[in-house]
Amino acid sequence: MKHRLLRVNELLKRELSALVVREISFESAIVTINHVDVTPDLKNAHVFVSVLGQEAPASVMTKLEDHRVALQGELARHVVLKYTPHLVFHLDNSIERGARVIEIMQELEPPKHTEE
């Protein structure tokens, strides 16, 4: 069952990414679907979204939530499952955290080697 869920997660991620690009326009933001996690009963799908750019992440999440029903309908047409999962959007800021960690690591001084 675990391998099936992994395949469903990847399929939903790919289809949702394409749907978001086609259906919703964002003025000054790049919206990326990082991960989709479907519950074992296939009733709910938690969609983790990252937002890069000038547009506020809260407005992007509101826009996604407003288009949720349309996205679910299109998803039902493209992906054949017993149930079309209810989409639950979550803001994923892991890219920003990763960039901050890289900045901190670059600010550190490299260790000085002392010769004996």
PDB file of C-alpha atoms in Angstrom:
ATOM      1  CA  MET A   1       0.000   0.000   0.000  1.00  0.00           C
ATOM      2  CA  LYS A   2       2.870   2.367   0.749  1.00  0.00           C
ATOM      3  CA  HIS A   3       4.187   2.274  -2.819  1.00  0.00           C
ATOM      4  CA  ARG A   4       0.722   3.045  -4.151  1.00  0.00           C
ATOM      5  CA  LEU A   5       0.466   6.120  -1.925  1.00  0.00           C
ATOM      6  CA  LEU A   6       3.867   7.331  -3.123  1.00  0.00           C
ATOM      7  CA  ARG A   7       2.750   6.983  -6.741  1.00  0.00           C
ATOM      8  CA  VAL A   8      -0.533   8.771  -6.012  1.00  0.00           C
ATOM      9  CA  ASN A   9       1.351  11.572  -4.204  1.00  0.00           C
ATOM     10  CA  GLU A  10       3.649  12.123  -7.177  1.00  0.00           C
ATOM     11  CA  LEU A  11       0.807  11.936  -9.689  1.00  0.00           C
ATOM     12  CA  LEU A  12      -1.263  14.488  -7.784  1.00  0.00           C
ATOM     13  CA  LYS A  13       1.760  16.761  -7.383  1.00  0.00           C
ATOM     14  CA  ARG A  14       2.454  16.708 -11.118  1.00  0.00           C
ATOM     15  CA  GLU A  15      -1.182  17.269 -12.124  1.00  0.00           C
ATOM     16  CA  LEU A  16      -1.774  20.010  -9.533  1.00  0.00           C
ATOM     17  CA  SER A  17       1.372  21.829 -10.631  1.00  0.00           C
ATOM     18  CA  ALA A  18       0.141  21.886 -14.206  1.00  0.00           C
ATOM     19  CA  LEU A  19      -3.372  22.942 -13.141  1.00  0.00           C
ATOM     20  CA  VAL A  20      -2.112  25.810 -10.993  1.00  0.00           C
ATOM     21  CA  VAL A  21      -0.025  27.131 -13.875  1.00  0.00           C
ATOM     22  CA  ARG A  22      -2.980  26.947 -16.299  1.00  0.00           C
ATOM     23  CA  GLU A  23      -5.849  28.020 -14.045  1.00  0.00           C
ATOM     24  CA  ILE A  24      -4.457  30.654 -11.665  1.00  0.00           C
ATOM     25  CA  SER A  25      -2.353  33.702 -12.462  1.00  0.00           C
ATOM     26  CA  PHE A  26      -0.130  35.256  -9.827  1.00  0.00           C
ATOM     27  CA  GLU A  27       1.101  38.805 -10.443  1.00  0.00           C
ATOM     28  CA  SER A  28       4.545  38.808  -8.891  1.00  0.00           C
ATOM     29  CA  ALA A  29       5.088  35.418  -7.328  1.00  0.00           C
ATOM     30  CA  ILE A  30       6.428  32.044  -8.288  1.00  0.00           C
ATOM     31  CA  VAL A  31       4.235  29.349  -6.768  1.00  0.00           C
ATOM     32  CA  THR A  32       5.629  25.845  -6.499  1.00  0.00           C
ATOM     33  CA  ILE A  33       3.983  22.707  -5.209  1.00  0.00           C
ATOM     34  CA  ASN A  34       6.702  21.000  -3.197  1.00  0.00           C
ATOM     35  CA  HIS A  35       4.912  17.956  -1.860  1.00  0.00           C
ATOM     36  CA  VAL A  36       1.510  16.287  -1.771  1.00  0.00           C
ATOM     37  CA  ASP A  37       0.627  13.950   1.069  1.00  0.00           C
ATOM     38  CA  VAL A  38      -2.517  11.876   0.559  1.00  0.00           C
ATOM     39  CA  THR A  39      -4.172  10.163   3.506  1.00  0.00           C
ATOM     40  CA  PRO A  40      -4.360   6.351   3.252  1.00  0.00           C
ATOM     41  CA  ASP A  41      -8.123   6.459   2.602  1.00  0.00           C
ATOM     42  CA  LEU A  42      -7.524   8.874  -0.344  1.00  0.00           C
ATOM     43  CA  LYS A  43     -10.105  11.316   1.034  1.00  0.00           C
ATOM     44  CA  ASN A  44      -7.732  14.219   1.847  1.00  0.00           C
ATOM     45  CA  ALA A  45      -4.599  15.535   0.187  1.00  0.00           C
ATOM     46  CA  HIS A  46      -2.324  17.953   2.023  1.00  0.00           C
ATOM     47  CA  VAL A  47      -0.624  20.163  -0.564  1.00  0.00           C
ATOM     48  CA  PHE A  48       2.555  21.949   0.523  1.00  0.00           C
ATOM     49  CA  VAL A  49       3.127  25.136  -1.473  1.00  0.00           C
ATOM     50  CA  SER A  50       6.114  27.484  -1.511  1.00  0.00           C
ATOM     51  CA  VAL A  51       5.872  31.100  -2.634  1.00  0.00           C
ATOM     52  CA  LEU A  52       8.807  33.122  -3.938  1.00  0.00           C
ATOM     53  CA  GLY A  53       8.523  36.715  -5.049  1.00  0.00           C
ATOM     54  CA  GLN A  54       6.939  39.998  -4.114  1.00  0.00           C
ATOM     55  CA  GLU A  55       3.376  38.796  -3.593  1.00  0.00           C
ATOM     56  CA  ALA A  56       2.413  38.049   0.010  1.00  0.00           C
ATOM     57  CA  PRO A  57       2.193  34.332   0.788  1.00  0.00           C
ATOM     58  CA  ALA A  58      -1.117  34.912   2.588  1.00  0.00           C
ATOM     59  CA  SER A  59      -2.724  36.310  -0.573  1.00  0.00           C
ATOM     60  CA  VAL A  60      -1.405  33.385  -2.621  1.00  0.00           C
ATOM     61  CA  MET A  61      -2.844  30.910  -0.124  1.00  0.00           C
ATOM     62  CA  THR A  62      -6.179  32.748  -0.184  1.00  0.00           C
ATOM     63  CA  LYS A  63      -6.234  32.610  -3.978  1.00  0.00           C
ATOM     64  CA  LEU A  64      -5.461  28.880  -3.937  1.00  0.00           C
ATOM     65  CA  GLU A  65      -8.185  28.272  -1.380  1.00  0.00           C
ATOM     66  CA  ASP A  66     -10.664  30.259  -3.486  1.00  0.00           C
ATOM     67  CA  HIS A  67      -9.865  28.063  -6.502  1.00  0.00           C
ATOM     68  CA  ARG A  68      -9.837  24.804  -4.502  1.00  0.00           C
ATOM     69  CA  VAL A  69     -13.181  23.514  -5.827  1.00  0.00           C
ATOM     70  CA  ALA A  70     -12.230  24.211  -9.451  1.00  0.00           C
ATOM     71  CA  LEU A  71      -8.835  22.552  -8.940  1.00  0.00           C
ATOM     72  CA  GLN A  72     -10.498  19.484  -7.418  1.00  0.00           C
ATOM     73  CA  GLY A  73     -12.917  19.285 -10.351  1.00  0.00           C
ATOM     74  CA  GLU A  74     -10.135  19.470 -12.915  1.00  0.00           C
ATOM     75  CA  LEU A  75      -8.099  16.979 -10.908  1.00  0.00           C
ATOM     76  CA  ALA A  76     -11.042  14.547 -10.989  1.00  0.00           C
ATOM     77  CA  ARG A  77     -11.079  14.808 -14.801  1.00  0.00           C
ATOM     78  CA  HIS A  78      -7.343  14.159 -15.167  1.00  0.00           C
ATOM     79  CA  VAL A  79      -6.730  11.563 -12.449  1.00  0.00           C
ATOM     80  CA  VAL A  80      -8.962   8.529 -12.059  1.00  0.00           C
ATOM     81  CA  LEU A  81      -9.216   7.523  -8.405  1.00  0.00           C
ATOM     82  CA  LYS A  82     -11.992   6.010  -6.350  1.00  0.00           C
ATOM     83  CA  TYR A  83     -12.297   9.314  -4.491  1.00  0.00           C
ATOM     84  CA  THR A  84     -11.117  12.728  -5.524  1.00  0.00           C
ATOM     85  CA  PRO A  85      -9.213  13.958  -2.480  1.00  0.00           C
ATOM     86  CA  HIS A  86     -10.225  17.128  -0.651  1.00  0.00           C
ATOM     87  CA  LEU A  87      -7.318  19.545  -1.127  1.00  0.00           C
ATOM     88  CA  VAL A  88      -5.872  21.195   1.967  1.00  0.00           C
ATOM     89  CA  PHE A  89      -3.207  23.806   1.208  1.00  0.00           C
ATOM     90  CA  HIS A  90      -0.291  24.481   3.563  1.00  0.00           C
ATOM     91  CA  LEU A  91       2.424  27.097   3.198  1.00  0.00           C
ATOM     92  CA  ASP A  92       5.833  25.452   2.973  1.00  0.00           C
ATOM     93  CA  ASN A  93       8.745  27.745   3.793  1.00  0.00           C
ATOM     94  CA  SER A  94      11.453  25.081   3.644  1.00  0.00           C
ATOM     95  CA  ILE A  95      13.154  26.759   0.664  1.00  0.00           C
ATOM     96  CA  GLU A  96      13.496  30.014   2.599  1.00  0.00           C
ATOM     97  CA  ARG A  97      14.830  28.156   5.645  1.00  0.00           C
ATOM     98  CA  GLY A  98      17.338  26.307   3.460  1.00  0.00           C
ATOM     99  CA  ALA A  99      18.504  29.542   1.866  1.00  0.00           C
ATOM    100  CA  ARG A 100      18.966  31.076   5.328  1.00  0.00           C
ATOM    101  CA  VAL A 101      21.041  28.093   6.476  1.00  0.00           C
ATOM    102  CA  ILE A 102      23.257  28.444   3.409  1.00  0.00           C
ATOM    103  CA  GLU A 103      23.705  32.169   4.116  1.00  0.00           C
ATOM    104  CA  ILE A 104      24.752  31.419   7.700  1.00  0.00           C
ATOM    105  CA  MET A 105      27.194  28.745   6.561  1.00  0.00           C
ATOM    106  CA  GLN A 106      28.766  31.141   4.043  1.00  0.00           C
ATOM    107  CA  GLU A 107      29.224  33.791   6.738  1.00  0.00           C
ATOM    108  CA  LEU A 108      31.237  31.415   8.893  1.00  0.00           C
ATOM    109  CA  GLU A 109      34.985  31.643   8.557  1.00  0.00           C
ATOM    110  CA  PRO A 110      36.700  28.555   7.224  1.00  0.00           C
ATOM    111  CA  PRO A 111      38.850  26.858   9.857  1.00  0.00           C
ATOM    112  CA  LYS A 112      42.495  27.943   9.754  1.00  0.00           C
ATOM    113  CA  HIS A 113      44.979  25.121   9.457  1.00  0.00           C
ATOM    114  CA  THR A 114      47.994  25.505  11.700  1.00  0.00           C
ATOM    115  CA  GLU A 115      51.185  23.753  10.773  1.00  0.00           C
ATOM    116  CA  GLU A 116      53.045  22.047  13.546  1.00  0.00           C
TER     117      GLU A 116
END
